[in-house]
Tab-separated table of C-alpha atoms and ligand atoms in Angstrom:
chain	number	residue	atom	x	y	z
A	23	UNK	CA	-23.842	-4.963	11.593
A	24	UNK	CA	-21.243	-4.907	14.424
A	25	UNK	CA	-17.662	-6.524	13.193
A	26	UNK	CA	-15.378	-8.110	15.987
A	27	UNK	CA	-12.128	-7.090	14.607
A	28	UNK	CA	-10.640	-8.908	18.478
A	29	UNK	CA	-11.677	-12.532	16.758
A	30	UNK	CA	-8.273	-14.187	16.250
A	31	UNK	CA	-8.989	-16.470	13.257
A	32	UNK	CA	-6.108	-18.596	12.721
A	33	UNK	CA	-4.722	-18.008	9.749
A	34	UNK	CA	-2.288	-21.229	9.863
A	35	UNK	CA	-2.597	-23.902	7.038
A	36	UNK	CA	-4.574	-21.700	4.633
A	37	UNK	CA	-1.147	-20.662	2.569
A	38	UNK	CA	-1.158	-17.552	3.983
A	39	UNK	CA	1.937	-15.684	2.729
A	40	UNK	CA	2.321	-14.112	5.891
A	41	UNK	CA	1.622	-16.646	8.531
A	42	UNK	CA	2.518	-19.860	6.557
A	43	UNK	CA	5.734	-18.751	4.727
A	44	UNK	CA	7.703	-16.896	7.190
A	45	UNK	CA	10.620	-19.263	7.113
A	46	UNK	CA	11.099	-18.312	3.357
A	47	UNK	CA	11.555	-14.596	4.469
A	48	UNK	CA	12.797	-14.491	7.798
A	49	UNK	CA	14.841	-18.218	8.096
A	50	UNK	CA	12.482	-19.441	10.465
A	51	UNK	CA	9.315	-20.330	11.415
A	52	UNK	CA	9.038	-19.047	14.911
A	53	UNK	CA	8.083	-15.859	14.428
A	54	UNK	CA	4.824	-13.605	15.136
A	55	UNK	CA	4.209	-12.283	11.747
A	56	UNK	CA	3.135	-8.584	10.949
A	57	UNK	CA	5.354	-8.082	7.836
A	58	UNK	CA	2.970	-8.796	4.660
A	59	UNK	CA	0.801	-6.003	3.961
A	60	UNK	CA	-2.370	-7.915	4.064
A	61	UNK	CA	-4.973	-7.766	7.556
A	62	UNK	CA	-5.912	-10.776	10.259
A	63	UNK	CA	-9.441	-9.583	10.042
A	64	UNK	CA	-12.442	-11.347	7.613
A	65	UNK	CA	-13.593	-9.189	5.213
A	66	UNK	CA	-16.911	-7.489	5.472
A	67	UNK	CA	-19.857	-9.826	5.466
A	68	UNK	CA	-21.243	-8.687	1.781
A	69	UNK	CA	-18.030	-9.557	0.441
A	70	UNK	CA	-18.087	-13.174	2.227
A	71	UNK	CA	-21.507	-13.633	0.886
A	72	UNK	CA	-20.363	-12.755	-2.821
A	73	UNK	CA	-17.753	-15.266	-2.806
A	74	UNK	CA	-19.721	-17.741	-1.327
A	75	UNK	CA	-22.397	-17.807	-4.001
A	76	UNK	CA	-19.653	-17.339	-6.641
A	77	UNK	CA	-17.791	-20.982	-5.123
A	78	UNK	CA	-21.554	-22.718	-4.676
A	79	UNK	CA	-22.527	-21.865	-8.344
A	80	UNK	CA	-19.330	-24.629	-9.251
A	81	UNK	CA	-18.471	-23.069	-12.565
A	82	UNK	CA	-15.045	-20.993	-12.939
A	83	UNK	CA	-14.766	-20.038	-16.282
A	84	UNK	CA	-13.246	-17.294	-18.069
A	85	UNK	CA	-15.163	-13.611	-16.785
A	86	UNK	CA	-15.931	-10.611	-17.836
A	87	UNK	CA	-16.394	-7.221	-16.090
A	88	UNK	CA	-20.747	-6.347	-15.501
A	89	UNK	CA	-21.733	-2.715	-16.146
A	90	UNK	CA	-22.693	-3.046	-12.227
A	91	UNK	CA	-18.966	-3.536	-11.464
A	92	UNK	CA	-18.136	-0.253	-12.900
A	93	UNK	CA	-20.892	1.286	-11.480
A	94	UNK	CA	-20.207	0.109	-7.974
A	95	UNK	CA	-16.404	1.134	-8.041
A	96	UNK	CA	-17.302	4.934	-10.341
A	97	UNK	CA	-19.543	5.776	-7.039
A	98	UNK	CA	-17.100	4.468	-4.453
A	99	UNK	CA	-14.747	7.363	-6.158
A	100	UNK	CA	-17.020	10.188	-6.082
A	101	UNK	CA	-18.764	9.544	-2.971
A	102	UNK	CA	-15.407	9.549	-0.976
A	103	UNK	CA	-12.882	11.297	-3.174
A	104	UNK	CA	-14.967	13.432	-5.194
A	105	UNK	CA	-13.095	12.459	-8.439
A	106	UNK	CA	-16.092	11.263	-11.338
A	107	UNK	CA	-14.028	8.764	-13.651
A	108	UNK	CA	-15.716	7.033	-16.850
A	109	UNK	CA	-16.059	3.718	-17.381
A	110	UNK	CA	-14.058	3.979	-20.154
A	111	UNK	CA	-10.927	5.030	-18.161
A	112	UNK	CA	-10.530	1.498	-16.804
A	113	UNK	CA	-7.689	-0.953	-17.269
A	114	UNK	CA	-7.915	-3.800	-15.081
A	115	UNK	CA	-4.673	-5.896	-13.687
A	116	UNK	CA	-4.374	-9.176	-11.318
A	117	UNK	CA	-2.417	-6.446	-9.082
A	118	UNK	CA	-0.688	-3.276	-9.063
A	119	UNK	CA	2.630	-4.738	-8.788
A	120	UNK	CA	1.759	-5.987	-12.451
A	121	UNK	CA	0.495	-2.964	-13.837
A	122	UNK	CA	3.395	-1.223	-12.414
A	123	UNK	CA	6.115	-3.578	-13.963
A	124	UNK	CA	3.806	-2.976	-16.922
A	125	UNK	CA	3.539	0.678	-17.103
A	126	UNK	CA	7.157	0.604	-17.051
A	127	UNK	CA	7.899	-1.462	-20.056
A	128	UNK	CA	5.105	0.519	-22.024
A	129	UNK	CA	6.130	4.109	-20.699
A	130	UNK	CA	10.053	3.514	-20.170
A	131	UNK	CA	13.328	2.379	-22.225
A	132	UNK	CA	16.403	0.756	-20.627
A	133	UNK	CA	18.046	3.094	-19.003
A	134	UNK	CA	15.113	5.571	-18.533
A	135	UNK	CA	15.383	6.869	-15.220
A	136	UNK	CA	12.164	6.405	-12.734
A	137	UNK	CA	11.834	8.377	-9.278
A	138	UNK	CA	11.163	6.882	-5.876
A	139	UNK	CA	10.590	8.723	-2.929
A	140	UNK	CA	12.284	6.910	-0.054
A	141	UNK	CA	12.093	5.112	1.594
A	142	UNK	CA	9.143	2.937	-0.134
A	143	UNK	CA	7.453	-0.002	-0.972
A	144	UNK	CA	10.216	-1.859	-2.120
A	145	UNK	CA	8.639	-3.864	-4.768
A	146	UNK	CA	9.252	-0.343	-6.943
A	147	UNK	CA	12.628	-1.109	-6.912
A	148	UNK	CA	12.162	-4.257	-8.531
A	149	UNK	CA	9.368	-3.030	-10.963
A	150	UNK	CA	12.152	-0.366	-12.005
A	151	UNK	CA	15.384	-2.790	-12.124
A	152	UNK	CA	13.008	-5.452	-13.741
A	153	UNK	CA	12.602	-3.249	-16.603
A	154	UNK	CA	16.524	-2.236	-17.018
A	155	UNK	CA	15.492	1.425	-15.662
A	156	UNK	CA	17.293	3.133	-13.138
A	157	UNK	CA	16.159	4.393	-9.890
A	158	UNK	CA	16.263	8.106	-9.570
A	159	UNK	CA	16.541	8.141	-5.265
A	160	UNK	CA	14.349	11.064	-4.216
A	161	UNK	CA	14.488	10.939	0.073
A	162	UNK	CA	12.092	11.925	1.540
A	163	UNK	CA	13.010	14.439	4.485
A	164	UNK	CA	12.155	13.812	8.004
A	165	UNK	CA	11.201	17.227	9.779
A	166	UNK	CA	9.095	18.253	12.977
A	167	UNK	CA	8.074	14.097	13.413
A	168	UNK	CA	7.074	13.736	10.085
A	169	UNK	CA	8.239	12.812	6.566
A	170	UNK	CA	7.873	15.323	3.585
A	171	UNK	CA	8.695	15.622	0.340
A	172	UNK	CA	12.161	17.028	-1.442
A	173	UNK	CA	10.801	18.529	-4.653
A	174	UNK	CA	14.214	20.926	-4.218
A	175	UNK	CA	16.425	17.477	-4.319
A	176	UNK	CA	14.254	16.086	-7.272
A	177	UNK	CA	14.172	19.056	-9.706
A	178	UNK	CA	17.837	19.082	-9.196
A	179	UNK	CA	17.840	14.870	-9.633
A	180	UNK	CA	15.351	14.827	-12.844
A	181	UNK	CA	18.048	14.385	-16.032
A	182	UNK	CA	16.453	14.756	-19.831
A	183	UNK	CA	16.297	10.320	-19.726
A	184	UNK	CA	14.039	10.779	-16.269
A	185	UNK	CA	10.443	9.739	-17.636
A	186	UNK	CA	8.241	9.171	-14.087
A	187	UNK	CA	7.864	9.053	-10.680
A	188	UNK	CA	6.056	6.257	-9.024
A	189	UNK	CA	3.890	8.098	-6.113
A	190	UNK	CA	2.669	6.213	-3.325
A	191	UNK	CA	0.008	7.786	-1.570
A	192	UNK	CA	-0.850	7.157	1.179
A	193	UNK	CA	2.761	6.160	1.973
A	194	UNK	CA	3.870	2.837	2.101
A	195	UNK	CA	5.769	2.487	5.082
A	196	UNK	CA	6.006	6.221	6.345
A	197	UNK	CA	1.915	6.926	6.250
A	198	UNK	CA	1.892	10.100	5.327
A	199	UNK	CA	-1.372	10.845	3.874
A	200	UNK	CA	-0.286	13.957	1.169
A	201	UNK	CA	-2.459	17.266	1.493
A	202	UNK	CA	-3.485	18.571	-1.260
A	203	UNK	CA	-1.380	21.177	-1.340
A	204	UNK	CA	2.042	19.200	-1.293
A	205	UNK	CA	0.227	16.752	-4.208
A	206	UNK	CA	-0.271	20.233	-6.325
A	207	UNK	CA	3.551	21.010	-6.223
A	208	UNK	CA	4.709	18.060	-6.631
A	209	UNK	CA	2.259	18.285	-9.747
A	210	UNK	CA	3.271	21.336	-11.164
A	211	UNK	CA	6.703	19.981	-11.152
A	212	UNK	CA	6.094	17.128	-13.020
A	213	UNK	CA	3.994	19.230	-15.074
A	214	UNK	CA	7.244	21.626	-15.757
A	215	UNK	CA	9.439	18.501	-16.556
A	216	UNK	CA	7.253	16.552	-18.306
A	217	UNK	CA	7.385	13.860	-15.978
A	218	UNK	CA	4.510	10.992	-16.262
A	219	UNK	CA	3.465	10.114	-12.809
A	220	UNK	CA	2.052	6.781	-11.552
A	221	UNK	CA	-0.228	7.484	-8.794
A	222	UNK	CA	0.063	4.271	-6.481
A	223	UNK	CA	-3.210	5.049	-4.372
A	224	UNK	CA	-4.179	0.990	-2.929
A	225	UNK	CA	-3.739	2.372	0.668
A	226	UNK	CA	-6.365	5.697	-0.277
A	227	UNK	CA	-9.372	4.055	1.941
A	228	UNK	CA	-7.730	3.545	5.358
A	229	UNK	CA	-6.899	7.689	6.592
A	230	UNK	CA	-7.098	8.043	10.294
A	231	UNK	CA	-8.943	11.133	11.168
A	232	UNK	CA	-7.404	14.663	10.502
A	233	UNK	CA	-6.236	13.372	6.968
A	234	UNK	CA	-7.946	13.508	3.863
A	235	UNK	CA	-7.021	11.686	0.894
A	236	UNK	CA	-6.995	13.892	-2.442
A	237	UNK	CA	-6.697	10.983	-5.448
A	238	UNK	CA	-4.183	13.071	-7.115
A	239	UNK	CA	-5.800	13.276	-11.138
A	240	UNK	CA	-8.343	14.918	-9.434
A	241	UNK	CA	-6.609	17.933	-8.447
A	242	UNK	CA	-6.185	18.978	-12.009
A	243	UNK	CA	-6.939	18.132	-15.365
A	244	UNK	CA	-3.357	18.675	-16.883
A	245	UNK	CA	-2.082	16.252	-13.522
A	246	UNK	CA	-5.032	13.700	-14.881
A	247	UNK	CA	-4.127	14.169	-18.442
A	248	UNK	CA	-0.101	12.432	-17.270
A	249	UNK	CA	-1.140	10.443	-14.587
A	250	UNK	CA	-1.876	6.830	-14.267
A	251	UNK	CA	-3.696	5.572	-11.020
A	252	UNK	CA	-3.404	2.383	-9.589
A	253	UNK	CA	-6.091	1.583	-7.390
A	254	UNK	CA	-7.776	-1.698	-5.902
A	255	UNK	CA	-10.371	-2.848	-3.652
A	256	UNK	CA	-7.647	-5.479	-1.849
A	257	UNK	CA	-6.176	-3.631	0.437
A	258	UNK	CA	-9.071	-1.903	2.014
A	259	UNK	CA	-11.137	-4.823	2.459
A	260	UNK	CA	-8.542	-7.674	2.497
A	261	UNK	CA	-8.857	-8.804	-0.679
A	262	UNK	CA	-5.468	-9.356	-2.334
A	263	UNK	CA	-5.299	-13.237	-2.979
A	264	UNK	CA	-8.044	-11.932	-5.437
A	265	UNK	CA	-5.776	-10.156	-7.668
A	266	UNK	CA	-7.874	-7.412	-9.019
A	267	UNK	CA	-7.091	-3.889	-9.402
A	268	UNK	CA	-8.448	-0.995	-11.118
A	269	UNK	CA	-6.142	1.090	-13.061
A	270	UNK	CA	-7.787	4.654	-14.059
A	271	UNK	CA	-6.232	6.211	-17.081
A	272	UNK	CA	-8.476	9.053	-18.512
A	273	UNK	CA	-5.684	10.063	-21.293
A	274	UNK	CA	-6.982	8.259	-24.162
A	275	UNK	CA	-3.055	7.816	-25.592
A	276	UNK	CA	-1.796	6.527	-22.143
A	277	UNK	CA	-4.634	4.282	-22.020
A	278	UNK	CA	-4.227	2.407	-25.750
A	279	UNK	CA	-0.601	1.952	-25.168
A	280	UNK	CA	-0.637	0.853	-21.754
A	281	UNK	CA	-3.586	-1.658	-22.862
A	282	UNK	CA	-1.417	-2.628	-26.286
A	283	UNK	CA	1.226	-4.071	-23.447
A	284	UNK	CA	-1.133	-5.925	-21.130
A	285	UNK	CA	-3.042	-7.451	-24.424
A	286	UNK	CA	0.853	-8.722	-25.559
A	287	UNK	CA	0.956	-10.363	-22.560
A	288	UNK	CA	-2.425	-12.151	-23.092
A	289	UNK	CA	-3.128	-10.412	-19.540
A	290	UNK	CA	-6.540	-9.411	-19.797
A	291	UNK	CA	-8.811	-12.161	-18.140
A	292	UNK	CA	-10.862	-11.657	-14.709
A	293	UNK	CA	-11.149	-13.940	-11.765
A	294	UNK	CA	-14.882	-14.667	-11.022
A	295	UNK	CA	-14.032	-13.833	-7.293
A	296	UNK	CA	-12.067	-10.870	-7.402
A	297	UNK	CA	-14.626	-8.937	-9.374
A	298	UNK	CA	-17.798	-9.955	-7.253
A	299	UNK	CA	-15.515	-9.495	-3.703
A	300	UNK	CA	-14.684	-5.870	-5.232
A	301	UNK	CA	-18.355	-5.089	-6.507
A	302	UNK	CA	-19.338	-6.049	-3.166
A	303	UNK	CA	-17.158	-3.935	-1.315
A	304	UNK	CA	-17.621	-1.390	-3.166
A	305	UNK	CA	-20.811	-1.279	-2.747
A	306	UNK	CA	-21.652	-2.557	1.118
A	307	UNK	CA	-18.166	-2.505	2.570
A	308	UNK	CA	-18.604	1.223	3.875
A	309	UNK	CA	-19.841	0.367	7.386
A	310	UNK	CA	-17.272	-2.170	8.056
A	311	UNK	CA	-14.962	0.260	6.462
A	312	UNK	CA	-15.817	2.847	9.233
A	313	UNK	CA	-15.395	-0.001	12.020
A	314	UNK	CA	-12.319	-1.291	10.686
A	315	UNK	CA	-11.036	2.211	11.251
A	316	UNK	CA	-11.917	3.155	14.363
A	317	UNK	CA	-10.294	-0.427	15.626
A	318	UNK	CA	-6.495	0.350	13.502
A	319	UNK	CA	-7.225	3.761	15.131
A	320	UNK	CA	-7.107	2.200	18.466
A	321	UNK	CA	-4.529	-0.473	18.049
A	322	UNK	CA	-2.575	2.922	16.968
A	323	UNK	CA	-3.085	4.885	20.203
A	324	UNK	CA	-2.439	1.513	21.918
A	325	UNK	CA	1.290	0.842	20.411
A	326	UNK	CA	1.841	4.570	20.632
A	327	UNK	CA	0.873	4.450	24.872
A	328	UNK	CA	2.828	1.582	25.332
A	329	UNK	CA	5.807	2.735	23.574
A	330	UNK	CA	5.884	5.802	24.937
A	331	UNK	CA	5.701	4.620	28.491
A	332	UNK	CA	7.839	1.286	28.239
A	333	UNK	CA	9.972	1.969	25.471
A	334	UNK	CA	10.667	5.392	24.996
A	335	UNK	CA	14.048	4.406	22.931
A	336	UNK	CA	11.553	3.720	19.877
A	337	UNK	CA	10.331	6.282	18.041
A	338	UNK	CA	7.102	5.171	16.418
A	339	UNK	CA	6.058	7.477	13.331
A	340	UNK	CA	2.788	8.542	13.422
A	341	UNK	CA	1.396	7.397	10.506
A	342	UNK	CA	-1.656	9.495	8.816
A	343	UNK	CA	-2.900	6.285	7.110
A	344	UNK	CA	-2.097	2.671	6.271
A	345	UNK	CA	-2.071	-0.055	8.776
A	346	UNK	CA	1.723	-0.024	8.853
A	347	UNK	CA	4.127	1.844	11.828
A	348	UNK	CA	7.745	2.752	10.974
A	349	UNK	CA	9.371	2.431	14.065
A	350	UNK	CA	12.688	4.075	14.328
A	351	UNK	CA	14.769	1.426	16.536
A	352	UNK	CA	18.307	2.900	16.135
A	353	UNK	CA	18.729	3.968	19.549
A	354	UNK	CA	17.611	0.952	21.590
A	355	UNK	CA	21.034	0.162	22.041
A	356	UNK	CA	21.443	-2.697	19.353
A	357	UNK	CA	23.693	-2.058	16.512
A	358	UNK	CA	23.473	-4.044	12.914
A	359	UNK	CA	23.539	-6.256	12.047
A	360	UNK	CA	22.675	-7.969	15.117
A	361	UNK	CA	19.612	-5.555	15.673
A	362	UNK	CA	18.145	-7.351	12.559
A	363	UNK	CA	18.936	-10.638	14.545
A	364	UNK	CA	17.209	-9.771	17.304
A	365	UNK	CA	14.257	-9.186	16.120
A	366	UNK	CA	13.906	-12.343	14.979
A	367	UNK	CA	15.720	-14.409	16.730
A	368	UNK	CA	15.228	-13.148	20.127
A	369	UNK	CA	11.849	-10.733	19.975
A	370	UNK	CA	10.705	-13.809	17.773
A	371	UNK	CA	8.890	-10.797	15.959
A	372	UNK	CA	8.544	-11.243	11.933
A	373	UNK	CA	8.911	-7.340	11.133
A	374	UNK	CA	10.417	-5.726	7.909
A	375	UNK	CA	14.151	-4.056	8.211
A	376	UNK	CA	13.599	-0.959	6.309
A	377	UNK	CA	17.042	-0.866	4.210
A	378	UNK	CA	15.059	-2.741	1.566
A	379	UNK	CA	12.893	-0.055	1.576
A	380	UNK	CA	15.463	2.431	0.847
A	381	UNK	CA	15.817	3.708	4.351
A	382	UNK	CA	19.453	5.320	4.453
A	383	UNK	CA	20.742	3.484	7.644
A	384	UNK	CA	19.665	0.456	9.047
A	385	UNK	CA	17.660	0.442	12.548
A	386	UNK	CA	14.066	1.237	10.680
A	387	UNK	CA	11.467	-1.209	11.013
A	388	UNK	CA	7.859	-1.466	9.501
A	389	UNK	CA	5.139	-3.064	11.729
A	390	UNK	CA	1.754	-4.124	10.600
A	391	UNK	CA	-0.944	-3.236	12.875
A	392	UNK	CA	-3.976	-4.604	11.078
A	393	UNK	CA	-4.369	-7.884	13.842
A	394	UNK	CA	-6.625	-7.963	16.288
A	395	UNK	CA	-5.352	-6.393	19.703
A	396	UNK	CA	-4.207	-9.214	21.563
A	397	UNK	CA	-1.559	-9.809	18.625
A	398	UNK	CA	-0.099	-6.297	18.923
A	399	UNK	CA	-0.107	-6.593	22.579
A	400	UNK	CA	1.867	-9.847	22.339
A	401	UNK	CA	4.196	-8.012	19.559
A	402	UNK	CA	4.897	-5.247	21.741
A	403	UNK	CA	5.493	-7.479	25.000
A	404	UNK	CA	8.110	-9.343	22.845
A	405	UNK	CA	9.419	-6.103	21.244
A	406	UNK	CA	9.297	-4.260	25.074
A	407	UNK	CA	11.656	-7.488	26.456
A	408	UNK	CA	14.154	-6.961	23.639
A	409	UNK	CA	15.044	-3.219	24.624
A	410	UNK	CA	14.862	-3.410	27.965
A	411	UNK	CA	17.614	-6.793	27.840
A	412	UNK	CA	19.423	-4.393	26.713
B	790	PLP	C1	1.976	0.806	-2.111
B	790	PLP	C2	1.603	-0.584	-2.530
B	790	PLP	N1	1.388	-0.839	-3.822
B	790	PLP	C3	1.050	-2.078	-4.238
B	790	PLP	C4	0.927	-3.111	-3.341
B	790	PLP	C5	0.595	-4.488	-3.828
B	790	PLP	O1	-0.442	-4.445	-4.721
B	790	PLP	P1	-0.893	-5.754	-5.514
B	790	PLP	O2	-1.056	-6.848	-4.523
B	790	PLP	O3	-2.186	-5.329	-6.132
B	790	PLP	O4	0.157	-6.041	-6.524
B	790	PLP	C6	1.146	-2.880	-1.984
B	790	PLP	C7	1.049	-3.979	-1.021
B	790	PLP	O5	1.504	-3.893	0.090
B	790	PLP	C8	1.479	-1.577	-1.569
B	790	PLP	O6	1.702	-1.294	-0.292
């Protein structure tokens, strides 16, 4: 089946987070929003379907996980990451924000220190300071057009109360899509200091060509035996007002205790809708997968033409995956805090300022580029004015 990812479906008056409640976040409501990490696009058809007959059978009650579930989401990981998990190594969450916050108060004290590399997703920070933890601030370093690790600044960083490292890979905002190789040092460090890692991997399924995701328990089995990884079908296919997420823990230990926290919390329930969406997906989402791709692919080579010719002041980093662009804005000629301003006040353009991300000065912006085409183009027209006004 062919998708038309260049549909605009208004997305007004459904309660979108990102097109409904942009006054709440930016002051007003006259922006164009690409902020929220979610995509203008309908999910693949399958997944449609599954909901459908889900809301036409009329009953919502309390749901359990099918064998064919597991099945459908087990296969998804071998057949495109080569990693065979059990059903037995599932925990499931309404998000990964949730099971973060909770890995944290099963895994951490007050005052246990937890690395970030930054700048990230900056929901981590709250997961961390939620919990009375401290953030242990790991940069990342920007060299040759590309972010990379600092495992020489973190061995130095990691104290004897330093108990994980959130990893978020793919990178949320930067994109980098880890090798291998980079995801085994950073392994045998952790390894060395004992260090539990919590593999953030929601943004594994969108990798632009020339990147290959490595789902980092895979790599080896003393990196699987520490590592808990936080995966879900709602990012790749557009699912996250579902709230479901798979969280794979094969360590038996890890597993009970992290399990012992969420039953605590009485958080243990399924939503009727998330579980067939994800099934579905999982299990004829692959084509529109491939097509959703190709089309973030070109909306990429798009923003990166037109930036290049028009507004060569921005530096747009390539990412390697996700459907977000870190666009380096410091030297359009606007200082802070009235760059910030302009953005949304004059660009009208509902982008994220990266300090919150932990960038370490201000003039970083991430841009969603999951919309269909004519969006971007009327982002970067509004984004193009702004620098050359200047
Ligand atoms: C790296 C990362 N982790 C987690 C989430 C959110 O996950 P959830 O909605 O399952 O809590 C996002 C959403 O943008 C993300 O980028």
């Amino acid at each position: 089946m062919h998708y038309d990812f260049d549909a605009v479906v208004d997305r007004h008056n459904t309660n979108s987070a990102k097109w409904d409640f942009c006054d709440k976040f930016f002051g007003t409501k006259d922006v164009l929003p690409l902020w929220v990490a979610d995509m203008d696009f309908r999910s693949p058809q399958p997944v449609i379907d599954a909901v459908r007959r889900v809301a036409e059978h009329g009953i919502f009650g309390y749901t359990g996980i099918p064998q064919s579930y597991y099945e459908a989401a087990i296969d998804w990981m071998k057949r495109r990451y080569d990693w065979e998990i059990q059903k037995d190594w599932f925990v499931f969450t309404p998000g990964v924000v949730t099971a973060i916050n909770m890995l944290i108060r099963t895994f951490a004290q007050p005052g246990d220190g937890i690395v970030l590399q930054t700048p990230v997703y900056y929901p981590f920070f709250s997961c961390v300071n939620n919990n009375d933890c401290r953030v242990i601030d790991n940069p990342l370093r920007f060299e040759n057009g590309q972010y990379v690790m600092d495992l020489d600044d973190l061995e130095k960083k990691i104290d004897e109360r330093t108990k994980m490292i959130i990893l978020c890979s793919p990178h949320n905002p930067v994109g980098r899509v880890w090798t291998r190789d980079e995801l085994t040092k950073l392994g045998v460090l952790c390894l060395r200091k004992n260090l539990l890692i919590i593999a953030d991997e929601i943004h594994e399924d969108i990798v632009y060509p020339g990147s290959n995701h490595t789902a980092f328990a895979s790599i080896a089995p003393e990196f699987a035996d520490r590592t808990i990884t936080c995966t879900s079908a709602s990012k790749t296919f557009n699912l996250a007002g579902l709230h479901t997420s798979n969280i794979i823990i094969s360590n038996q230990d890890l597993r009970e205790r992290f399990q012992k926290t969420l039953t605590r919390c009485a958080v243990h329930s399924a939503d009727p809708f998330g579980i067939a969406a994800a099934e579905a997906a999982f299990r004829y989402g692959e084509d529109w997968l491939r097509q959703l791709i190709a089309y973030l692919q070109g909306n990429l080579s798009f923003m990166t033409s037109r930036i290049e010719k028009r507004m060569p002041q921005v530096d747009l980093i390539q990412p390697q995956g996700t459907y977000l662009a870190w666009l380096d804005c410091r030297h359009i000629g606007i200082t802070q805090p009235e760059l910030k301003d302009s953005m949304i006040y004059k660009a009208k353009l509902g982008i994220e300022e990266g300090m919150p991300f932990g960038a370490k000065e201000p003039g970083y912006f991430r841009l969603n580029f999951a919309c269909p085409r004519a969006t971007l183009q009327e982002a970067l027209e509004r984004l193009e004015k702004l620098v050359i006004s200047r």
